[in-house]
Amino acid sequence: HQEMPFGNSRGSMAGFQLWANLPASLKMMPPRYRDIRADQIPKVRLGNGVEIRIIAGTVGETEGPVTDIAIHPEYFDITVPAGITWTHHIESGRNSFAYIIAGKGQFCREDEPFSYETEGVSYFDMETAAFAENETLVLFTDGEYITVTTEDDPLRFLLVTGHPLHEPIAWHGPIVMNTREELRKAFEDFERGTFIRSDF
């Protein structure tokens, strides 16, 4: 496929691409494509100034435009003003992470204020007052809510959650299957030009 988003007046752009794995029963379903414009993404502004752009999932009674994804994701673009503490309920059993776009903030899950891992950094090597900053990935353990606190700087981050599939993964390059044999067959189809079928 081909995607050609427009940049700004200088021709530059920034974006995030998130791939959601499908359960084995849906791996060979017909492909779908949906184009969702910025003006189709609802924004909720809370009383404390927190703004949430809802790409997938629901905040209050407002639902995002991306639906019918097997893992039922939440995909939020969140801005937290300086000097604010914000808490969000997450259904127990979901996998969840945050990716910081700009600013810095302190993340916690339930009552353990520093129980997170950042990519490439061990929790035990971090100062207990550490704040996660730009381009940091925060991985959460299971729980029922997360709390985000800012001090002098506002924070913008993506919050993504989804139901785990609890299935084996065989992954190579752009293709994700459940077994090595399925992966081998997929690459054979790709090399023969039959991976994308015209009957779709």
Coordinates of N, CA and C in Angstrom, one line a residue:
H1 N 0.8 -1.2 0.0 CA 0.0 0.0 0.0 C 0.9 1.2 0.0
Q2 N 0.3 2.4 -0.2 CA 1.0 3.6 -0.3 C 0.3 4.7 0.5
E3 N 1.0 5.4 1.3 CA 0.4 6.5 2.0 C 1.2 7.8 1.7
M4 N 0.5 8.9 1.4 CA 1.2 10.1 1.0 C 0.5 11.3 1.8
P5 N 0.8 11.4 3.1 CA 0.2 12.5 3.8 C 0.9 13.8 3.4
F6 N 0.2 14.9 3.6 CA 0.7 16.2 3.2 C 1.5 16.8 4.4
G7 N 2.7 17.4 4.1 CA 3.4 18.0 5.2 C 3.0 19.5 5.4
N8 N 3.8 20.2 6.2 CA 3.4 21.6 6.4 C 4.0 22.5 5.3
S9 N 4.0 23.8 5.5 CA 4.5 24.7 4.4 C 6.0 24.4 4.1
R10 N 6.7 23.8 5.0 CA 8.2 23.5 4.7 C 8.3 22.1 4.2
G11 N 7.2 21.4 4.1 CA 7.3 20.0 3.6 C 7.7 19.0 4.6
S12 N 7.7 19.4 5.9 CA 8.0 18.4 7.0 C 6.7 17.9 7.6
M13 N 6.8 16.7 8.2 CA 5.7 16.1 8.9 C 6.2 15.2 10.0
A14 N 5.3 14.9 10.9 CA 5.6 13.9 12.0 C 4.4 13.0 12.1
G15 N 4.6 11.8 12.5 CA 3.5 10.9 12.6 C 3.8 9.6 13.4
F16 N 2.8 8.8 13.7 CA 3.0 7.6 14.5 C 2.3 6.5 13.7
Q17 N 2.9 5.3 13.6 CA 2.2 4.2 13.0 C 2.2 3.0 14.0
L18 N 1.0 2.6 14.2 CA 0.8 1.5 15.2 C 0.1 0.3 14.5
W19 N 0.7 -0.9 14.6 CA 0.2 -2.1 14.0 C -0.5 -2.9 15.1
A20 N -1.7 -3.4 14.9 CA -2.4 -4.2 15.9 C -2.4 -5.7 15.3
N21 N -1.9 -6.6 16.1 CA -1.9 -8.0 15.7 C -3.3 -8.6 15.6
L22 N -3.6 -9.4 14.7 CA -4.9 -10.1 14.6 C -4.8 -11.5 15.2
P23 N -5.9 -11.9 15.8 CA -6.0 -13.3 16.3 C -5.9 -14.3 15.1
A24 N -5.5 -15.5 15.3 CA -5.3 -16.5 14.3 C -6.5 -16.7 13.4
S25 N -7.7 -16.6 14.0 CA -8.9 -16.8 13.3 C -9.2 -15.7 12.2
L26 N -8.5 -14.5 12.3 CA -8.7 -13.4 11.4 C -7.5 -13.1 10.6
K27 N -6.5 -13.9 10.7 CA -5.2 -13.5 10.0 C -5.4 -13.4 8.5
M28 N -6.3 -14.2 7.9 CA -6.5 -14.2 6.4 C -7.8 -13.5 6.0
M29 N -8.3 -12.7 6.8 CA -9.5 -11.9 6.4 C -9.2 -10.9 5.3
P30 N -10.2 -10.5 4.5 CA -10.0 -9.5 3.5 C -9.4 -8.2 4.1
P31 N -8.4 -7.6 3.4 CA -7.9 -6.4 4.0 C -8.9 -5.2 3.9
R32 N -8.7 -4.3 4.8 CA -9.5 -3.1 4.9 C -8.7 -1.9 5.0
Y33 N -9.2 -0.8 4.5 CA -8.5 0.5 4.7 C -9.5 1.6 5.0
R34 N -9.1 2.4 6.0 CA -10.0 3.5 6.3 C -9.1 4.8 6.5
D35 N -9.6 5.8 5.9 CA -8.9 7.1 6.0 C -9.7 8.0 6.9
I36 N -9.0 8.4 8.0 CA -9.7 9.2 9.0 C -8.9 10.6 9.1
R37 N -9.6 11.6 8.8 CA -9.0 13.0 8.8 C -9.0 13.5 10.2
A38 N -8.1 14.5 10.4 CA -8.0 15.1 11.7 C -9.3 15.7 12.2
D39 N -10.1 16.2 11.3 CA -11.4 16.8 11.8 C -12.4 15.8 12.1
Q40 N -12.1 14.5 11.9 CA -13.0 13.4 12.3 C -12.7 12.8 13.7
I41 N -11.6 13.3 14.3 CA -11.1 12.8 15.5 C -11.7 13.7 16.6
P42 N -12.6 13.2 17.5 CA -13.2 14.0 18.5 C -12.2 14.4 19.6
K43 N -12.4 15.6 20.2 CA -11.6 16.0 21.3 C -12.4 16.3 22.5
V44 N -12.0 15.7 23.6 CA -12.7 16.0 24.9 C -11.8 16.8 25.8
R45 N -12.3 17.9 26.3 CA -11.6 18.8 27.2 C -12.2 18.6 28.6
L46 N -11.3 18.1 29.6 CA -11.8 17.9 30.9 C -11.7 19.2 31.7
G47 N -12.3 19.2 32.9 CA -12.4 20.4 33.7 C -11.1 20.9 34.2
N48 N -10.1 20.0 34.3 CA -8.7 20.4 34.8 C -7.8 20.8 33.6
G49 N -8.4 20.9 32.4 CA -7.6 21.4 31.3 C -7.0 20.3 30.4
V50 N -7.1 19.0 30.9 CA -6.6 17.9 30.1 C -7.4 17.8 28.8
E51 N -6.7 17.6 27.7 CA -7.4 17.4 26.4 C -7.0 16.0 25.9
I52 N -8.1 15.3 25.4 CA -7.9 14.0 24.9 C -8.5 13.9 23.5
R53 N -7.7 13.6 22.5 CA -8.1 13.3 21.2 C -8.3 11.8 21.1
I54 N -9.5 11.4 20.8 CA -9.9 10.0 20.8 C -9.8 9.4 19.4
I55 N -8.8 8.6 19.2 CA -8.7 7.9 17.9 C -9.4 6.6 17.9
A56 N -9.3 5.9 19.0 CA -10.0 4.6 19.2 C -10.3 4.5 20.7
G57 N -11.5 3.9 21.0 CA -11.9 3.8 22.4 C -12.9 4.9 22.7
T58 N -13.2 5.0 24.0 CA -14.3 5.9 24.5 C -13.8 6.6 25.7
V59 N -14.1 7.9 25.8 CA -13.9 8.7 27.0 C -15.3 9.3 27.3
G60 N -15.8 8.9 28.5 CA -17.2 9.3 28.8 C -18.1 8.8 27.8
E61 N -18.9 9.6 27.1 CA -19.8 9.2 26.1 C -19.3 9.4 24.7
T62 N -18.0 9.8 24.6 CA -17.5 10.2 23.3 C -16.6 9.0 22.8
E63 N -16.9 8.5 21.6 CA -16.2 7.4 21.0 C -15.4 7.8 19.8
G64 N -14.2 7.2 19.7 CA -13.3 7.6 18.6 C -13.8 6.9 17.3
P65 N -13.3 7.4 16.1 CA -13.8 6.9 14.8 C -13.2 5.5 14.4
V66 N -12.1 5.0 15.0 CA -11.6 3.7 14.7 C -12.2 2.7 15.5
T67 N -13.0 1.8 14.9 CA -13.7 0.7 15.6 C -13.5 -0.6 14.9
D68 N -14.1 -1.6 15.4 CA -14.0 -3.0 14.8 C -12.6 -3.5 14.6
I69 N -11.7 -3.2 15.6 CA -10.4 -3.8 15.7 C -10.4 -4.9 16.7
A70 N -9.8 -6.1 16.4 CA -10.0 -7.3 17.2 C -9.6 -7.1 18.6
I71 N -8.6 -6.4 18.9 CA -8.1 -6.2 20.3 C -8.8 -5.1 21.1
H72 N -9.8 -4.5 20.4 CA -10.6 -3.4 21.1 C -9.7 -2.3 21.7
P73 N -8.8 -1.7 20.9 CA -7.9 -0.8 21.5 C -8.5 0.5 22.0
E74 N -7.8 1.1 22.9 CA -7.9 2.6 23.2 C -6.6 3.2 22.6
Y75 N -6.8 4.3 21.9 CA -5.7 5.0 21.3 C -6.0 6.5 21.5
F76 N -5.4 7.1 22.4 CA -5.6 8.5 22.8 C -4.4 9.4 22.6
D77 N -4.6 10.6 22.1 CA -3.6 11.6 22.1 C -3.9 12.6 23.2
I78 N -3.1 12.6 24.2 CA -3.5 13.3 25.5 C -2.5 14.5 25.7
T79 N -3.0 15.6 26.1 CA -2.2 16.8 26.5 C -2.6 17.1 28.0
V80 N -1.6 17.1 28.9 CA -1.9 17.4 30.3 C -1.1 18.7 30.6
P81 N -1.9 19.8 31.0 CA -1.2 21.1 31.4 C -0.2 20.9 32.5
A82 N 0.6 21.9 32.7 CA 1.6 21.9 33.8 C 0.8 22.0 35.1
G83 N 1.4 21.3 36.1 CA 0.9 21.4 37.5 C -0.4 20.6 37.7
I84 N -0.6 19.5 36.9 CA -1.9 18.8 37.0 C -1.6 17.3 37.3
T85 N -2.5 16.7 38.0 CA -2.5 15.2 38.2 C -3.8 14.7 37.5
W86 N -3.7 13.7 36.6 CA -4.8 13.2 35.9 C -4.8 11.7 36.0
T87 N -5.9 11.1 36.3 CA -6.1 9.6 36.4 C -7.0 9.1 35.4
H88 N -6.7 8.0 34.8 CA -7.5 7.3 33.8 C -7.7 5.9 34.1
H89 N -9.0 5.4 34.1 CA -9.3 4.0 34.4 C -9.0 3.2 33.2
I90 N -8.3 2.0 33.5 CA -8.0 1.0 32.4 C -8.5 -0.3 32.9
E91 N -9.3 -0.9 32.0 CA -9.9 -2.2 32.3 C -8.8 -3.2 32.7
S92 N -8.9 -3.9 33.8 CA -7.9 -4.9 34.2 C -7.7 -6.0 33.2
G93 N -6.5 -6.4 33.0 CA -6.2 -7.4 32.0 C -5.7 -6.9 30.7
R94 N -5.8 -5.6 30.5 CA -5.3 -5.0 29.2 C -3.8 -4.8 29.2
N95 N -3.2 -4.9 28.1 CA -1.8 -4.4 27.9 C -1.9 -2.9 27.7
S96 N -0.9 -2.1 28.2 CA -1.0 -0.7 28.0 C 0.4 -0.1 28.0
F97 N 0.5 1.0 27.2 CA 1.8 1.8 27.2 C 1.5 3.2 26.9
A98 N 2.4 4.1 27.2 CA 2.4 5.5 26.9 C 3.6 5.9 26.1
Y99 N 3.5 6.7 25.1 CA 4.7 7.2 24.4 C 4.6 8.7 24.4
I100 N 5.7 9.3 25.0 CA 5.7 10.8 25.2 C 6.2 11.5 23.9
I101 N 5.3 12.4 23.5 CA 5.6 13.2 22.3 C 6.3 14.5 22.6
A102 N 5.9 15.1 23.7 CA 6.6 16.4 24.1 C 6.3 16.6 25.6
G103 N 7.3 17.3 26.2 CA 7.2 17.6 27.6 C 7.7 16.5 28.5
K104 N 7.3 16.5 29.8 CA 7.7 15.5 30.7 C 6.6 15.3 31.8
G105 N 6.6 14.1 32.4 CA 5.6 13.9 33.4 C 5.9 12.6 34.2
Q106 N 5.2 12.4 35.2 CA 5.5 11.2 36.1 C 4.3 10.3 35.9
F107 N 4.5 9.0 35.7 CA 3.5 8.0 35.4 C 3.5 7.0 36.5
C108 N 2.3 6.6 36.9 CA 2.2 5.5 37.9 C 1.0 4.6 37.6
R109 N 1.0 3.4 38.0 CA -0.1 2.5 37.9 C -0.6 2.1 39.3
E110 N -1.8 2.5 39.6 CA -2.4 2.3 40.9 C -1.5 3.0 42.0
D111 N -1.1 2.3 43.1 CA -0.5 3.0 44.2 C 1.0 2.9 44.3
E112 N 1.6 2.5 43.1 CA 3.1 2.4 43.1 C 3.6 3.5 42.2
P113 N 4.0 4.6 42.7 CA 4.2 5.8 41.9 C 5.4 5.7 40.9
F114 N 6.2 4.7 41.1 CA 7.3 4.7 40.1 C 7.4 3.3 39.5
S115 N 6.3 2.6 39.4 CA 6.3 1.2 38.9 C 6.1 1.2 37.4
Y116 N 7.1 1.7 36.7 CA 7.1 1.6 35.2 C 8.5 1.3 34.7
E117 N 8.6 0.9 33.5 CA 9.9 0.7 32.8 C 9.9 1.6 31.6
T118 N 11.1 2.2 31.4 CA 11.2 3.0 30.1 C 12.1 2.2 29.2
E119 N 11.9 2.3 27.9 CA 12.6 1.5 27.0 C 14.1 1.7 27.1
G120 N 14.8 0.6 27.3 CA 16.3 0.6 27.4 C 16.8 1.0 28.8
V121 N 15.9 1.2 29.7 CA 16.4 1.7 31.1 C 15.7 0.7 32.1
S122 N 16.5 0.2 33.0 CA 16.0 -0.6 34.1 C 15.4 0.2 35.2
Y123 N 14.2 -0.2 35.7 CA 13.6 0.6 36.8 C 14.6 0.8 37.9
F124 N 15.3 -0.3 38.2 CA 16.2 -0.2 39.4 C 17.4 0.7 39.2
D125 N 17.6 1.2 38.0 CA 18.7 2.1 37.7 C 18.2 3.5 37.7
M126 N 16.9 3.7 37.9 CA 16.4 5.1 37.8 C 16.3 5.7 39.2
E127 N 16.4 7.1 39.2 CA 16.2 7.8 40.4 C 14.7 7.7 40.7
T128 N 14.3 7.6 42.0 CA 12.9 7.4 42.3 C 12.0 8.7 42.0
A129 N 12.7 9.8 41.8 CA 11.9 11.0 41.4 C 12.0 11.3 39.9
A130 N 12.4 10.3 39.1 CA 12.6 10.5 37.7 C 11.3 10.8 37.0
F131 N 11.3 11.7 36.1 CA 10.2 12.1 35.2 C 10.5 11.5 33.8
A132 N 9.6 10.9 33.2 CA 9.7 10.5 31.8 C 9.6 11.7 30.8
E133 N 10.5 11.8 29.9 CA 10.6 12.9 29.0 C 10.3 12.5 27.5
N134 N 10.6 13.4 26.6 CA 10.3 13.3 25.2 C 10.8 11.9 24.6
E135 N 10.1 11.3 23.8 CA 10.4 10.1 23.1 C 10.7 8.9 24.1
T136 N 10.1 8.9 25.2 CA 10.2 7.8 26.1 C 9.0 6.9 26.0
L137 N 9.2 5.6 26.0 CA 8.1 4.6 26.0 C 7.9 4.1 27.4
V138 N 6.7 4.2 28.0 CA 6.4 3.8 29.3 C 5.5 2.6 29.3
L139 N 6.0 1.5 29.8 CA 5.2 0.2 29.8 C 4.6 0.0 31.1
F140 N 3.3 -0.3 31.2 CA 2.6 -0.5 32.4 C 2.3 -1.9 32.7
T141 N 2.4 -2.3 34.0 CA 1.9 -3.6 34.4 C 0.4 -3.6 34.5
D142 N -0.2 -4.7 34.8 CA -1.7 -4.8 34.9 C -2.2 -4.0 36.1
G143 N -3.3 -3.4 36.0 CA -3.9 -2.6 37.0 C -5.2 -2.1 36.6
E144 N -5.8 -1.2 37.3 CA -7.1 -0.6 37.0 C -7.1 0.8 36.6
Y145 N -6.0 1.5 36.9 CA -5.9 2.9 36.4 C -4.5 3.4 36.4
I146 N -4.2 4.4 35.6 CA -2.9 5.1 35.6 C -3.1 6.5 36.1
T147 N -2.0 7.1 36.7 CA -2.0 8.5 37.1 C -0.8 9.2 36.5
V148 N -1.1 10.3 35.9 CA 0.0 11.1 35.3 C 0.1 12.5 36.0
T149 N 1.3 12.9 36.4 CA 1.5 14.1 37.1 C 2.5 15.0 36.4
T150 N 2.2 16.3 36.2 CA 3.1 17.2 35.6 C 3.5 18.2 36.6
E151 N 4.7 18.8 36.4 CA 5.1 19.9 37.3 C 5.2 21.2 36.5
D152 N 6.4 21.6 36.1 CA 6.5 22.9 35.5 C 6.2 22.9 34.0
D153 N 6.2 21.7 33.4 CA 6.0 21.6 31.9 C 4.8 20.8 31.6
P154 N 4.1 21.2 30.5 CA 2.9 20.4 30.1 C 3.5 19.1 29.4
L155 N 2.6 18.2 29.2 CA 3.0 16.9 28.7 C 2.0 16.5 27.6
R156 N 2.5 16.0 26.5 CA 1.7 15.4 25.4 C 2.2 14.0 25.2
F157 N 1.3 13.1 25.2 CA 1.7 11.7 25.0 C 0.5 10.9 24.4
L158 N 0.9 9.7 23.8 CA -0.1 8.7 23.3 C -0.3 7.7 24.4
L159 N -1.5 7.4 24.7 CA -1.9 6.3 25.6 C -2.6 5.2 24.7
V160 N -2.0 4.0 24.7 CA -2.6 2.9 23.9 C -2.8 1.7 24.8
T161 N -4.0 1.1 24.8 CA -4.3 -0.1 25.5 C -5.0 -1.1 24.6
G162 N -4.9 -2.4 24.9 CA -5.7 -3.4 24.1 C -5.7 -4.7 24.8
H163 N -6.6 -5.6 24.4 CA -6.7 -6.9 25.0 C -5.6 -7.8 24.4
P164 N -4.9 -8.5 25.3 CA -3.8 -9.4 24.8 C -4.5 -10.6 24.1
L165 N -3.8 -11.2 23.1 CA -4.4 -12.3 22.4 C -4.0 -13.6 23.0
H166 N -2.9 -13.7 23.7 CA -2.5 -14.9 24.3 C -2.3 -16.0 23.3
E167 N -1.6 -15.6 22.2 CA -1.3 -16.6 21.1 C 0.1 -16.5 20.8
P168 N 0.7 -17.6 20.2 CA 2.1 -17.5 19.8 C 2.3 -16.6 18.6
I169 N 3.5 -16.0 18.5 CA 3.8 -15.1 17.5 C 5.0 -15.6 16.7
A170 N 4.9 -15.6 15.3 CA 6.0 -15.8 14.4 C 6.1 -14.6 13.6
W171 N 7.2 -13.9 13.7 CA 7.3 -12.6 13.0 C 8.7 -12.5 12.3
H172 N 8.6 -12.0 11.1 CA 9.8 -11.7 10.3 C 9.4 -10.5 9.3
G173 N 10.2 -9.5 9.4 CA 10.0 -8.3 8.5 C 8.6 -7.8 8.7
P174 N 7.8 -7.6 7.6 CA 6.5 -7.0 7.7 C 5.4 -8.0 8.0
I175 N 5.7 -9.2 8.1 CA 4.6 -10.3 8.3 C 4.6 -10.9 9.7
V176 N 3.5 -11.0 10.2 CA 3.3 -11.6 11.6 C 2.3 -12.7 11.5
M177 N 2.7 -13.9 11.8 CA 1.8 -15.1 11.8 C 1.8 -15.7 13.2
N178 N 1.3 -16.9 13.3 CA 1.3 -17.6 14.6 C 2.3 -18.8 14.7
T179 N 2.7 -19.3 13.5 CA 3.7 -20.4 13.5 C 4.7 -20.1 12.5
R180 N 5.9 -20.8 12.6 CA 7.0 -20.6 11.6 C 6.5 -21.2 10.2
E181 N 5.7 -22.2 10.3 CA 5.2 -22.8 9.0 C 4.3 -21.8 8.3
E182 N 3.4 -21.1 9.0 CA 2.5 -20.1 8.4 C 3.4 -18.9 7.9
L183 N 4.4 -18.6 8.6 CA 5.3 -17.5 8.1 C 6.0 -17.9 6.8
R184 N 6.5 -19.2 6.8 CA 7.2 -19.6 5.5 C 6.2 -19.6 4.4
K185 N 4.9 -20.1 4.6 CA 3.9 -20.1 3.5 C 3.6 -18.6 3.1
A186 N 3.5 -17.7 4.0 CA 3.3 -16.3 3.6 C 4.4 -15.7 2.8
F187 N 5.6 -16.0 3.1 CA 6.7 -15.5 2.2 C 6.8 -16.2 0.9
E188 N 6.4 -17.5 0.8 CA 6.3 -18.2 -0.5 C 5.3 -17.5 -1.3
D189 N 4.1 -17.2 -0.7 CA 3.0 -16.5 -1.5 C 3.5 -15.1 -1.9
F190 N 4.2 -14.4 -1.1 CA 4.7 -13.1 -1.4 C 5.7 -13.2 -2.6
E191 N 6.6 -14.1 -2.6 CA 7.6 -14.3 -3.7 C 6.9 -14.7 -5.0
R192 N 5.8 -15.4 -4.9 CA 5.1 -15.9 -6.1 C 4.1 -14.8 -6.6
G193 N 3.9 -13.7 -5.8 CA 3.0 -12.7 -6.2 C 1.5 -13.0 -5.9
T194 N 1.3 -14.0 -5.0 CA -0.1 -14.4 -4.7 C -0.4 -14.0 -3.2
F195 N 0.4 -13.2 -2.6 CA 0.2 -12.9 -1.2 C -1.1 -11.9 -1.1
I196 N -1.2 -11.0 -2.0 CA -2.4 -10.2 -2.1 C -3.3 -10.7 -3.2
R197 N -4.4 -11.2 -2.8 CA -5.3 -11.9 -3.8 C -6.3 -10.9 -4.4
S198 N -6.5 -11.1 -5.7 CA -7.4 -10.2 -6.4 C -8.9 -10.4 -6.1
D199 N -9.2 -11.5 -5.4 CA -10.6 -11.7 -5.1 C -11.1 -10.9 -3.9
F200 N -10.1 -10.2 -3.2 CA -10.4 -9.3 -2.2 C -11.0 -8.0 -2.8

